[in-house]
PDB file of N, CA and C in Angstrom:
ATOM      1  N   UNK F1030     165.292 -59.245  68.294  1.00 70.00           N
ATOM      2  CA  UNK F1030     166.154 -59.686  69.376  1.00 70.00           C
ATOM      3  C   UNK F1030     165.310 -59.842  70.635  1.00 70.00           C
ATOM      4  N   UNK F1031     165.412 -60.976  71.247  1.00 76.00           N
ATOM      5  CA  UNK F1031     164.669 -61.245  72.475  1.00 76.00           C
ATOM      6  C   UNK F1031     165.629 -61.169  73.661  1.00 76.00           C
ATOM      7  N   UNK F1032     165.236 -60.398  74.672  1.00 79.00           N
ATOM      8  CA  UNK F1032     166.084 -60.206  75.846  1.00 79.00           C
ATOM      9  C   UNK F1032     165.345 -60.714  77.077  1.00 79.00           C
ATOM     10  N   UNK F1033     166.055 -61.454  77.934  1.00 77.00           N
ATOM     11  CA  UNK F1033     165.483 -61.974  79.181  1.00 77.00           C
ATOM     12  C   UNK F1033     165.361 -60.879  80.223  1.00 77.00           C
ATOM     13  N   UNK F1034     164.340 -60.042  80.077  1.00 90.00           N
ATOM     14  CA  UNK F1034     164.198 -58.867  80.946  1.00 90.00           C
ATOM     15  C   UNK F1034     164.036 -59.240  82.413  1.00 90.00           C
ATOM     16  N   UNK F1035     163.398 -60.367  82.714  1.00 94.00           N
ATOM     17  CA  UNK F1035     163.231 -60.732  84.125  1.00 94.00           C
ATOM     18  C   UNK F1035     164.584 -61.022  84.773  1.00 94.00           C
ATOM     19  N   UNK F1036     165.515 -61.577  84.028  1.00 93.00           N
ATOM     20  CA  UNK F1036     166.862 -61.822  84.557  1.00 93.00           C
ATOM     21  C   UNK F1036     167.587 -60.502  84.800  1.00 93.00           C
ATOM     22  N   UNK F1037     167.368 -59.538  83.916  1.00 93.00           N
ATOM     23  CA  UNK F1037     168.012 -58.233  84.065  1.00 93.00           C
ATOM     24  C   UNK F1037     167.426 -57.499  85.267  1.00 93.00           C
ATOM     25  N   UNK F1038     166.134 -57.556  85.433  1.00 93.00           N
ATOM     26  CA  UNK F1038     165.491 -56.935  86.601  1.00 93.00           C
ATOM     27  C   UNK F1038     166.013 -57.565  87.882  1.00 93.00           C
ATOM     28  N   UNK F1039     166.095 -58.878  87.919  1.00 95.00           N
ATOM     29  CA  UNK F1039     166.611 -59.574  89.101  1.00 95.00           C
ATOM     30  C   UNK F1039     168.051 -59.154  89.396  1.00 95.00           C
ATOM     31  N   UNK F1040     168.871 -59.082  88.367  1.00 95.00           N
ATOM     32  CA  UNK F1040     170.262 -58.654  88.519  1.00 95.00           C
ATOM     33  C   UNK F1040     170.328 -57.266  89.140  1.00 95.00           C
ATOM     34  N   UNK F1041     169.584 -56.322  88.596  1.00 91.00           N
ATOM     35  CA  UNK F1041     169.653 -54.951  89.098  1.00 91.00           C
ATOM     36  C   UNK F1041     169.075 -54.828  90.502  1.00 91.00           C
ATOM     37  N   UNK F1042     168.044 -55.605  90.811  1.00 93.00           N
ATOM     38  CA  UNK F1042     167.495 -55.579  92.177  1.00 93.00           C
ATOM     39  C   UNK F1042     168.518 -56.097  93.176  1.00 93.00           C
ATOM     40  N   UNK F1043     169.213 -57.175  92.834  1.00 95.00           N
ATOM     41  CA  UNK F1043     170.227 -57.739  93.730  1.00 95.00           C
ATOM     42  C   UNK F1043     171.356 -56.739  93.962  1.00 95.00           C
ATOM     43  N   UNK F1044     171.826 -56.122  92.900  1.00 93.00           N
ATOM     44  CA  UNK F1044     172.897 -55.131  93.027  1.00 93.00           C
ATOM     45  C   UNK F1044     172.411 -53.948  93.852  1.00 93.00           C
ATOM     46  N   UNK F1045     171.204 -53.471  93.581  1.00 89.00           N
ATOM     47  CA  UNK F1045     170.652 -52.336  94.316  1.00 89.00           C
ATOM     48  C   UNK F1045     170.539 -52.605  95.804  1.00 89.00           C
ATOM     49  N   UNK F1046     170.062 -53.790  96.170  1.00 92.00           N
ATOM     50  CA  UNK F1046     169.941 -54.142  97.595  1.00 92.00           C
ATOM     51  C   UNK F1046     171.311 -54.186  98.262  1.00 92.00           C
ATOM     52  N   UNK F1047     172.287 -54.759  97.568  1.00 93.00           N
ATOM     53  CA  UNK F1047     173.644 -54.840  98.118  1.00 93.00           C
ATOM     54  C   UNK F1047     174.205 -53.431  98.341  1.00 93.00           C
ATOM     55  N   UNK F1048     174.095 -52.590  97.311  1.00 89.00           N
ATOM     56  CA  UNK F1048     174.634 -51.234  97.394  1.00 89.00           C
ATOM     57  C   UNK F1048     173.935 -50.440  98.488  1.00 89.00           C
ATOM     58  N   UNK F1049     172.627 -50.503  98.554  1.00 86.00           N
ATOM     59  CA  UNK F1049     171.885 -49.758  99.570  1.00 86.00           C
ATOM     60  C   UNK F1049     172.270 -50.220 100.975  1.00 86.00           C
ATOM     61  N   UNK F1050     172.413 -51.514 101.168  1.00 90.00           N
ATOM     62  CA  UNK F1050     172.827 -52.032 102.472  1.00 90.00           C
ATOM     63  C   UNK F1050     174.204 -51.534 102.877  1.00 90.00           C
ATOM     64  N   UNK F1051     175.131 -51.537 101.936  1.00 90.00           N
ATOM     65  CA  UNK F1051     176.491 -51.058 102.215  1.00 90.00           C
ATOM     66  C   UNK F1051     176.501 -49.555 102.466  1.00 90.00           C
ATOM     67  N   UNK F1052     175.686 -48.799 101.713  1.00 84.00           N
ATOM     68  CA  UNK F1052     175.604 -47.353 101.950  1.00 84.00           C
ATOM     69  C   UNK F1052     175.091 -47.083 103.359  1.00 84.00           C
ATOM     70  N   UNK F1053     174.053 -47.810 103.755  1.00 84.00           N
ATOM     71  CA  UNK F1053     173.468 -47.601 105.086  1.00 84.00           C
ATOM     72  C   UNK F1053     174.433 -47.974 106.198  1.00 84.00           C
ATOM     73  N   UNK F1054     175.258 -49.001 105.972  1.00 88.00           N
ATOM     74  CA  UNK F1054     176.184 -49.443 107.015  1.00 88.00           C
ATOM     75  C   UNK F1054     177.512 -48.688 106.989  1.00 88.00           C
ATOM     76  N   UNK F1055     177.770 -47.972 105.901  1.00 86.00           N
ATOM     77  CA  UNK F1055     179.037 -47.258 105.784  1.00 86.00           C
ATOM     78  C   UNK F1055     180.189 -48.151 105.353  1.00 86.00           C
ATOM     79  N   UNK F1056     179.883 -49.343 104.901  1.00 91.00           N
ATOM     80  CA  UNK F1056     180.896 -50.327 104.525  1.00 91.00           C
ATOM     81  C   UNK F1056     181.318 -50.155 103.068  1.00 91.00           C
ATOM     82  N   UNK F1057     182.064 -49.080 102.787  1.00 88.00           N
ATOM     83  CA  UNK F1057     182.569 -48.810 101.446  1.00 88.00           C
ATOM     84  C   UNK F1057     183.705 -47.794 101.554  1.00 88.00           C
ATOM     85  N   UNK F1058     184.459 -47.676 100.479  1.00 89.00           N
ATOM     86  CA  UNK F1058     185.540 -46.697 100.433  1.00 89.00           C
ATOM     87  C   UNK F1058     185.234 -45.654  99.357  1.00 89.00           C
ATOM     88  N   UNK F1059     185.837 -44.485  99.515  1.00 87.00           N
ATOM     89  CA  UNK F1059     185.652 -43.395  98.556  1.00 87.00           C
ATOM     90  C   UNK F1059     187.006 -42.977  98.010  1.00 87.00           C
ATOM     91  N   UNK F1060     187.092 -42.881  96.695  1.00 87.00           N
ATOM     92  CA  UNK F1060     188.268 -42.336  96.019  1.00 87.00           C
ATOM     93  C   UNK F1060     187.783 -41.207  95.121  1.00 87.00           C
ATOM     94  N   UNK F1061     188.705 -40.546  94.462  1.00 87.00           N
ATOM     95  CA  UNK F1061     188.326 -39.441  93.593  1.00 87.00           C
ATOM     96  C   UNK F1061     188.935 -39.631  92.216  1.00 87.00           C
ATOM     97  N   UNK F1062     188.135 -39.350  91.208  1.00 82.00           N
ATOM     98  CA  UNK F1062     188.583 -39.435  89.824  1.00 82.00           C
ATOM     99  C   UNK F1062     189.475 -38.232  89.513  1.00 82.00           C
ATOM    100  N   UNK F1063     190.070 -38.252  88.341  1.00 85.00           N
ATOM    101  CA  UNK F1063     190.927 -37.136  87.910  1.00 85.00           C
ATOM    102  C   UNK F1063     190.172 -35.815  87.907  1.00 85.00           C
ATOM    103  N   UNK F1064     188.861 -35.861  87.648  1.00 81.00           N
ATOM    104  CA  UNK F1064     188.060 -34.636  87.612  1.00 81.00           C
ATOM    105  C   UNK F1064     187.550 -34.235  88.999  1.00 81.00           C
ATOM    106  N   UNK F1065     188.071 -34.881  90.033  1.00 84.00           N
ATOM    107  CA  UNK F1065     187.764 -34.570  91.442  1.00 84.00           C
ATOM    108  C   UNK F1065     186.365 -35.001  91.885  1.00 84.00           C
ATOM    109  N   UNK F1066     185.675 -35.819  91.101  1.00 80.00           N
ATOM    110  CA  UNK F1066     184.376 -36.331  91.524  1.00 80.00           C
ATOM    111  C   UNK F1066     184.578 -37.666  92.239  1.00 80.00           C
ATOM    112  N   UNK F1067     183.720 -37.953  93.220  1.00 83.00           N
ATOM    113  CA  UNK F1067     183.901 -39.183  93.980  1.00 83.00           C
ATOM    114  C   UNK F1067     183.497 -40.429  93.197  1.00 83.00           C
ATOM    115  N   UNK F1068     184.195 -41.494  93.480  1.00 84.00           N
ATOM    116  CA  UNK F1068     183.836 -42.822  92.998  1.00 84.00           C
ATOM    117  C   UNK F1068     184.046 -43.758  94.174  1.00 84.00           C
ATOM    118  N   UNK F1069     183.036 -44.542  94.489  1.00 87.00           N
ATOM    119  CA  UNK F1069     183.127 -45.423  95.651  1.00 87.00           C
ATOM    120  C   UNK F1069     183.400 -46.859  95.222  1.00 87.00           C
ATOM    121  N   UNK F1070     183.778 -47.655  96.196  1.00 91.00           N
ATOM    122  CA  UNK F1070     183.933 -49.088  95.933  1.00 91.00           C
ATOM    123  C   UNK F1070     182.597 -49.679  95.504  1.00 91.00           C
ATOM    124  N   UNK F1071     181.502 -49.053  95.906  1.00 89.00           N
ATOM    125  CA  UNK F1071     180.177 -49.524  95.506  1.00 89.00           C
ATOM    126  C   UNK F1071     179.897 -49.223  94.038  1.00 89.00           C
ATOM    127  N   UNK F1072     180.374 -48.073  93.536  1.00 88.00           N
ATOM    128  CA  UNK F1072     180.259 -47.766  92.103  1.00 88.00           C
ATOM    129  C   UNK F1072     180.946 -48.865  91.288  1.00 88.00           C
ATOM    130  N   UNK F1073     182.160 -49.192  91.701  1.00 90.00           N
ATOM    131  CA  UNK F1073     182.950 -50.193  90.985  1.00 90.00           C
ATOM    132  C   UNK F1073     182.295 -51.569  91.074  1.00 90.00           C
ATOM    133  N   UNK F1074     181.876 -51.950  92.280  1.00 93.00           N
ATOM    134  CA  UNK F1074     181.192 -53.237  92.468  1.00 93.00           C
ATOM    135  C   UNK F1074     179.962 -53.326  91.574  1.00 93.00           C
ATOM    136  N   UNK F1075     179.121 -52.286  91.613  1.00 91.00           N
ATOM    137  CA  UNK F1075     177.876 -52.307  90.845  1.00 91.00           C
ATOM    138  C   UNK F1075     178.160 -52.362  89.348  1.00 91.00           C
ATOM    139  N   UNK F1076     179.102 -51.554  88.872  1.00 90.00           N
ATOM    140  CA  UNK F1076     179.432 -51.554  87.440  1.00 90.00           C
ATOM    141  C   UNK F1076     179.938 -52.921  87.003  1.00 90.00           C
ATOM    142  N   UNK F1077     180.858 -53.500  87.778  1.00 91.00           N
ATOM    143  CA  UNK F1077     181.415 -54.810  87.436  1.00 91.00           C
ATOM    144  C   UNK F1077     180.347 -55.896  87.454  1.00 91.00           C
ATOM    145  N   UNK F1078     179.517 -55.903  88.485  1.00 94.00           N
ATOM    146  CA  UNK F1078     178.501 -56.944  88.632  1.00 94.00           C
ATOM    147  C   UNK F1078     177.436 -56.838  87.541  1.00 94.00           C
ATOM    148  N   UNK F1079     176.991 -55.616  87.265  1.00 93.00           N
ATOM    149  CA  UNK F1079     175.989 -55.430  86.217  1.00 93.00           C
ATOM    150  C   UNK F1079     176.585 -55.772  84.847  1.00 93.00           C
ATOM    151  N   UNK F1080     177.816 -55.312  84.587  1.00 92.00           N
ATOM    152  CA  UNK F1080     178.467 -55.616  83.311  1.00 92.00           C
ATOM    153  C   UNK F1080     178.587 -57.127  83.119  1.00 92.00           C
ATOM    154  N   UNK F1081     179.079 -57.835  84.136  1.00 94.00           N
ATOM    155  CA  UNK F1081     179.252 -59.282  84.018  1.00 94.00           C
ATOM    156  C   UNK F1081     177.914 -59.994  83.836  1.00 94.00           C
ATOM    157  N   UNK F1082     176.893 -59.533  84.556  1.00 95.00           N
ATOM    158  CA  UNK F1082     175.569 -60.133  84.412  1.00 95.00           C
ATOM    159  C   UNK F1082     174.985 -59.904  83.030  1.00 95.00           C
ATOM    160  N   UNK F1083     175.117 -58.679  82.519  1.00 94.00           N
ATOM    161  CA  UNK F1083     174.599 -58.391  81.178  1.00 94.00           C
ATOM    162  C   UNK F1083     175.361 -59.153  80.102  1.00 94.00           C
ATOM    163  N   UNK F1084     176.663 -59.326  80.299  1.00 93.00           N
ATOM    164  CA  UNK F1084     177.452 -60.097  79.335  1.00 93.00           C
ATOM    165  C   UNK F1084     176.956 -61.538  79.273  1.00 93.00           C
ATOM    166  N   UNK F1085     176.533 -62.088  80.411  1.00 94.00           N
ATOM    167  CA  UNK F1085     176.020 -63.452  80.438  1.00 94.00           C
ATOM    168  C   UNK F1085     174.620 -63.536  79.819  1.00 94.00           C
ATOM    169  N   UNK F1086     173.811 -62.506  80.016  1.00 93.00           N
ATOM    170  CA  UNK F1086     172.428 -62.515  79.536  1.00 93.00           C
ATOM    171  C   UNK F1086     172.342 -62.086  78.069  1.00 93.00           C
ATOM    172  N   UNK F1087     173.112 -61.061  77.695  1.00 93.00           N
ATOM    173  CA  UNK F1087     173.072 -60.506  76.337  1.00 93.00           C
ATOM    174  C   UNK F1087     174.495 -60.354  75.803  1.00 93.00           C
ATOM    175  N   UNK F1088     175.158 -61.464  75.498  1.00 92.00           N
ATOM    176  CA  UNK F1088     176.571 -61.404  75.121  1.00 92.00           C
ATOM    177  C   UNK F1088     176.866 -60.624  73.840  1.00 92.00           C
ATOM    178  N   UNK F1089     175.867 -60.422  72.991  1.00 91.00           N
ATOM    179  CA  UNK F1089     176.099 -59.732  71.722  1.00 91.00           C
ATOM    180  C   UNK F1089     175.855 -58.232  71.784  1.00 91.00           C
ATOM    181  N   UNK F1090     175.442 -57.729  72.962  1.00 92.00           N
ATOM    182  CA  UNK F1090     175.174 -56.295  73.099  1.00 92.00           C
ATOM    183  C   UNK F1090     176.345 -55.653  73.836  1.00 92.00           C
ATOM    184  N   UNK F1091     176.996 -54.662  73.214  1.00 92.00           N
ATOM    185  CA  UNK F1091     178.127 -54.003  73.882  1.00 92.00           C
ATOM    186  C   UNK F1091     177.678 -53.191  75.090  1.00 92.00           C
ATOM    187  N   UNK F1092     178.603 -53.015  76.021  1.00 90.00           N
ATOM    188  CA  UNK F1092     178.310 -52.344  77.285  1.00 90.00           C
ATOM    189  C   UNK F1092     179.289 -51.194  77.480  1.00 90.00           C
ATOM    190  N   UNK F1093     178.745 -50.040  77.851  1.00 86.00           N
ATOM    191  CA  UNK F1093     179.558 -48.874  78.184  1.00 86.00           C
ATOM    192  C   UNK F1093     179.161 -48.456  79.592  1.00 86.00           C
ATOM    193  N   UNK F1094     180.127 -48.409  80.520  1.00 81.00           N
ATOM    194  CA  UNK F1094     179.830 -47.958  81.874  1.00 81.00           C
ATOM    195  C   UNK F1094     180.657 -46.720  82.187  1.00 81.00           C
ATOM    196  N   UNK F1095     180.138 -45.911  83.082  1.00 75.00           N
ATOM    197  CA  UNK F1095     180.842 -44.691  83.477  1.00 75.00           C
ATOM    198  C   UNK F1095     182.185 -45.018  84.112  1.00 75.00           C
ATOM    199  N   UNK F1096     182.272 -46.130  84.788  1.00 66.00           N
ATOM    200  CA  UNK F1096     183.492 -46.457  85.531  1.00 66.00           C
ATOM    201  C   UNK F1096     184.538 -47.192  84.701  1.00 66.00           C
ATOM    202  N   UNK F1097     184.205 -47.569  83.476  1.00 64.00           N
ATOM    203  CA  UNK F1097     185.181 -48.254  82.629  1.00 64.00           C
ATOM    204  C   UNK F1097     186.296 -47.314  82.211  1.00 64.00           C
ATOM    205  N   UNK F1098     187.446 -47.863  82.016  1.00 65.00           N
ATOM    206  CA  UNK F1098     188.575 -47.117  81.459  1.00 65.00           C
ATOM    207  C   UNK F1098     188.593 -47.364  79.949  1.00 65.00           C
ATOM    208  N   UNK F1099     187.423 -47.398  79.366  1.00 59.00           N
ATOM    209  CA  UNK F1099     187.216 -47.767  77.980  1.00 59.00           C
ATOM    210  C   UNK F1099     186.965 -46.503  77.171  1.00 59.00           C
ATOM    211  N   UNK F1100     187.959 -46.060  76.420  1.00 56.00           N
ATOM    212  CA  UNK F1100     187.840 -44.788  75.726  1.00 56.00           C
ATOM    213  C   UNK F1100     188.179 -44.946  74.243  1.00 56.00           C
ATOM    214  N   UNK F1101     188.094 -43.842  73.535  1.00 58.00           N
ATOM    215  CA  UNK F1101     188.566 -43.787  72.162  1.00 58.00           C
ATOM    216  C   UNK F1101     187.755 -44.620  71.198  1.00 58.00           C
ATOM    217  N   UNK F1102     188.468 -45.335  70.334  1.00 61.00           N
ATOM    218  CA  UNK F1102     187.822 -46.084  69.265  1.00 61.00           C
ATOM    219  C   UNK F1102     186.916 -47.186  69.782  1.00 61.00           C
ATOM    220  N   UNK F1103     187.248 -47.768  70.929  1.00 77.00           N
ATOM    221  CA  UNK F1103     186.414 -48.834  71.462  1.00 77.00           C
ATOM    222  C   UNK F1103     185.017 -48.320  71.767  1.00 77.00           C
ATOM    223  N   UNK F1104     184.916 -47.159  72.391  1.00 76.00           N
ATOM    224  CA  UNK F1104     183.609 -46.575  72.680  1.00 76.00           C
ATOM    225  C   UNK F1104     182.905 -46.219  71.376  1.00 76.00           C
ATOM    226  N   UNK F1105     183.614 -45.645  70.415  1.00 79.00           N
ATOM    227  CA  UNK F1105     183.013 -45.304  69.125  1.00 79.00           C
ATOM    228  C   UNK F1105     182.466 -46.552  68.447  1.00 79.00           C
ATOM    229  N   UNK F1106     183.218 -47.649  68.520  1.00 82.00           N
ATOM    230  CA  UNK F1106     182.745 -48.908  67.938  1.00 82.00           C
ATOM    231  C   UNK F1106     181.465 -49.374  68.622  1.00 82.00           C
ATOM    232  N   UNK F1107     181.434 -49.279  69.940  1.00 84.00           N
ATOM    233  CA  UNK F1107     180.247 -49.696  70.678  1.00 84.00           C
ATOM    234  C   UNK F1107     179.056 -48.793  70.354  1.00 84.00           C
ATOM    235  N   UNK F1108     179.307 -47.497  70.242  1.00 84.00           N
ATOM    236  CA  UNK F1108     178.228 -46.559  69.948  1.00 84.00           C
ATOM    237  C   UNK F1108     177.638 -46.779  68.558  1.00 84.00           C
ATOM    238  N   UNK F1109     178.426 -47.320  67.661  1.00 87.00           N
ATOM    239  CA  UNK F1109     177.940 -47.536  66.299  1.00 87.00           C
ATOM    240  C   UNK F1109     177.035 -48.757  66.186  1.00 87.00           C
ATOM    241  N   UNK F1110     176.965 -49.569  67.227  1.00 88.00           N
ATOM    242  CA  UNK F1110     176.138 -50.770  67.195  1.00 88.00           C
ATOM    243  C   UNK F1110     174.657 -50.397  67.343  1.00 88.00           C
ATOM    244  N   UNK F1111     173.758 -51.194  66.752  1.00 90.00           N
ATOM    245  CA  UNK F1111     172.333 -50.849  66.820  1.00 90.00           C
ATOM    246  C   UNK F1111     171.761 -50.914  68.242  1.00 90.00           C
ATOM    247  N   UNK F1112     172.303 -51.789  69.074  1.00 91.00           N
ATOM    248  CA  UNK F1112     171.878 -51.904  70.463  1.00 91.00           C
ATOM    249  C   UNK F1112     173.108 -51.793  71.341  1.00 91.00           C
ATOM    250  N   UNK F1113     172.951 -51.181  72.508  1.00 90.00           N
ATOM    251  CA  UNK F1113     174.052 -51.071  73.461  1.00 90.00           C
ATOM    252  C   UNK F1113     173.483 -50.796  74.844  1.00 90.00           C
ATOM    253  N   UNK F1114     174.224 -51.190  75.847  1.00 91.00           N
ATOM    254  CA  UNK F1114     173.865 -50.906  77.241  1.00 91.00           C
ATOM    255  C   UNK F1114     174.716 -49.743  77.723  1.00 91.00           C
ATOM    256  N   UNK F1115     174.076 -48.782  78.394  1.00 89.00           N
ATOM    257  CA  UNK F1115     174.780 -47.698  79.070  1.00 89.00           C
ATOM    258  C   UNK F1115     174.540 -47.884  80.564  1.00 89.00           C
ATOM    259  N   UNK F1116     175.609 -47.953  81.340  1.00 87.00           N
ATOM    260  CA  UNK F1116     175.475 -48.214  82.771  1.00 87.00           C
ATOM    261  C   UNK F1116     176.166 -47.120  83.574  1.00 87.00           C
ATOM    262  N   UNK F1117     175.404 -46.479  84.432  1.00 84.00           N
ATOM    263  CA  UNK F1117     175.921 -45.554  85.437  1.00 84.00           C
ATOM    264  C   UNK F1117     175.301 -46.045  86.739  1.00 84.00           C
ATOM    265  N   UNK F1118     175.956 -46.991  87.410  1.00 79.00           N
ATOM    266  CA  UNK F1118     175.305 -47.720  88.496  1.00 79.00           C
ATOM    267  C   UNK F1118     174.827 -46.865  89.667  1.00 79.00           C
ATOM    268  N   UNK F1119     175.577 -45.862  90.040  1.00 76.00           N
ATOM    269  CA  UNK F1119     175.112 -44.955  91.096  1.00 76.00           C
ATOM    270  C   UNK F1119     175.197 -43.562  90.504  1.00 76.00           C
ATOM    271  N   UNK F1120     174.084 -43.099  89.985  1.00 72.00           N
ATOM    272  CA  UNK F1120     174.040 -41.775  89.385  1.00 72.00           C
ATOM    273  C   UNK F1120     173.799 -40.772  90.499  1.00 72.00           C
ATOM    274  N   UNK F1121     174.774 -39.898  90.728  1.00 69.00           N
ATOM    275  CA  UNK F1121     174.678 -38.939  91.824  1.00 69.00           C
ATOM    276  C   UNK F1121     175.426 -39.428  93.048  1.00 69.00           C
ATOM    277  N   UNK F1122     176.671 -39.860  92.854  1.00 68.00           N
ATOM    278  CA  UNK F1122     177.452 -40.414  93.966  1.00 68.00           C
ATOM    279  C   UNK F1122     177.580 -39.433  95.120  1.00 68.00           C
ATOM    280  N   UNK F1123     177.761 -38.138  94.831  1.00 67.00           N
ATOM    281  CA  UNK F1123     177.874 -37.150  95.912  1.00 67.00           C
ATOM    282  C   UNK F1123     176.623 -37.167  96.787  1.00 67.00           C
ATOM    283  N   UNK F1124     175.461 -37.231  96.153  1.00 69.00           N
ATOM    284  CA  UNK F1124     174.207 -37.257  96.903  1.00 69.00           C
ATOM    285  C   UNK F1124     174.063 -38.572  97.659  1.00 69.00           C
ATOM    286  N   UNK F1125     174.471 -39.675  97.044  1.00 68.00           N
ATOM    287  CA  UNK F1125     174.422 -40.967  97.725  1.00 68.00           C
ATOM    288  C   UNK F1125     175.312 -40.953  98.962  1.00 68.00           C
ATOM    289  N   UNK F1126     176.454 -40.282  98.874  1.00 70.00           N
ATOM    290  CA  UNK F1126     177.335 -40.167 100.044  1.00 70.00           C
ATOM    291  C   UNK F1126     176.650 -39.371 101.147  1.00 70.00           C
ATOM    292  N   UNK F1127     175.906 -38.332 100.784  1.00 69.00           N
ATOM    293  CA  UNK F1127     175.127 -37.581 101.774  1.00 69.00           C
ATOM    294  C   UNK F1127     174.090 -38.467 102.435  1.00 69.00           C
ATOM    295  N   UNK F1128     173.441 -39.310 101.664  1.00 65.00           N
ATOM    296  CA  UNK F1128     172.488 -40.277 102.210  1.00 65.00           C
ATOM    297  C   UNK F1128     173.187 -41.195 103.213  1.00 65.00           C
ATOM    298  N   UNK F1129     174.380 -41.669 102.840  1.00 65.00           N
ATOM    299  CA  UNK F1129     175.131 -42.566 103.713  1.00 65.00           C
ATOM    300  C   UNK F1129     175.518 -41.876 105.015  1.00 65.00           C
ATOM    301  N   UNK F1130     175.673 -40.555 104.967  1.00 65.00           N
ATOM    302  CA  UNK F1130     176.018 -39.783 106.169  1.00 65.00           C
ATOM    303  C   UNK F1130     174.786 -39.421 106.985  1.00 65.00           C
ATOM    304  N   UNK F1131     173.617 -39.860 106.531  1.00 62.00           N
ATOM    305  CA  UNK F1131     172.397 -39.604 107.280  1.00 62.00           C
ATOM    306  C   UNK F1131     171.681 -38.321 106.936  1.00 62.00           C
ATOM    307  N   UNK F1132     172.102 -37.664 105.880  1.00 64.00           N
ATOM    308  CA  UNK F1132     171.431 -36.434 105.458  1.00 64.00           C
ATOM    309  C   UNK F1132     170.112 -36.808 104.786  1.00 64.00           C
ATOM    310  N   UNK F1133     169.021 -36.291 105.320  1.00 61.00           N
ATOM    311  CA  UNK F1133     167.711 -36.627 104.785  1.00 61.00           C
ATOM    312  C   UNK F1133     167.379 -35.862 103.519  1.00 61.00           C
ATOM    313  N   UNK F1134     167.882 -34.645 103.404  1.00 58.00           N
ATOM    314  CA  UNK F1134     167.559 -33.834 102.242  1.00 58.00           C
ATOM    315  C   UNK F1134     168.561 -34.108 101.118  1.00 58.00           C
ATOM    316  N   UNK F1135     168.032 -34.423  99.975  1.00 55.00           N
ATOM    317  CA  UNK F1135     168.883 -34.599  98.808  1.00 55.00           C
ATOM    318  C   UNK F1135     168.062 -34.374  97.550  1.00 55.00           C
ATOM    319  N   UNK F1136     168.767 -34.150  96.447  1.00 55.00           N
ATOM    320  CA  UNK F1136     168.079 -33.876  95.198  1.00 55.00           C
ATOM    321  C   UNK F1136     167.913 -35.118  94.339  1.00 55.00           C
ATOM    322  N   UNK F1137     168.170 -36.259  94.908  1.00 55.00           N
ATOM    323  CA  UNK F1137     167.936 -37.515  94.219  1.00 55.00           C
ATOM    324  C   UNK F1137     169.207 -38.186  93.713  1.00 55.00           C
ATOM    325  N   UNK F1138     169.164 -39.459  93.673  1.00 55.00           N
ATOM    326  CA  UNK F1138     170.230 -40.267  93.121  1.00 55.00           C
ATOM    327  C   UNK F1138     169.614 -41.608  92.768  1.00 55.00           C
ATOM    328  N   UNK F1139     170.261 -42.335  91.900  1.00 56.00           N
ATOM    329  CA  UNK F1139     169.691 -43.611  91.472  1.00 56.00           C
ATOM    330  C   UNK F1139     170.750 -44.651  91.256  1.00 56.00           C
TER     331      UNK F1139
END
């Protein structure tokens, strides 16, 4: 299977720049999941944009994102495939929110 990695890199760089700019400007909203962890409008934007981009680049590879409401048998079906994408667009949202608030010390986020 041949994958257009340069297109994927470009996609993720574009999403990353957008998210970082919005974090720095404070232009996003914060909600909380059922488990009381934060999810921002940037998490949703990044997950949707990356998912849509990967679907266009690699339509035959299933995608699982942290923000999807995709559970049960659908996830099991995707996991059984030989190739799959796992997407957690902002890993460490709590820390990213600290960054957005100007806190210099953090334990990392990606």
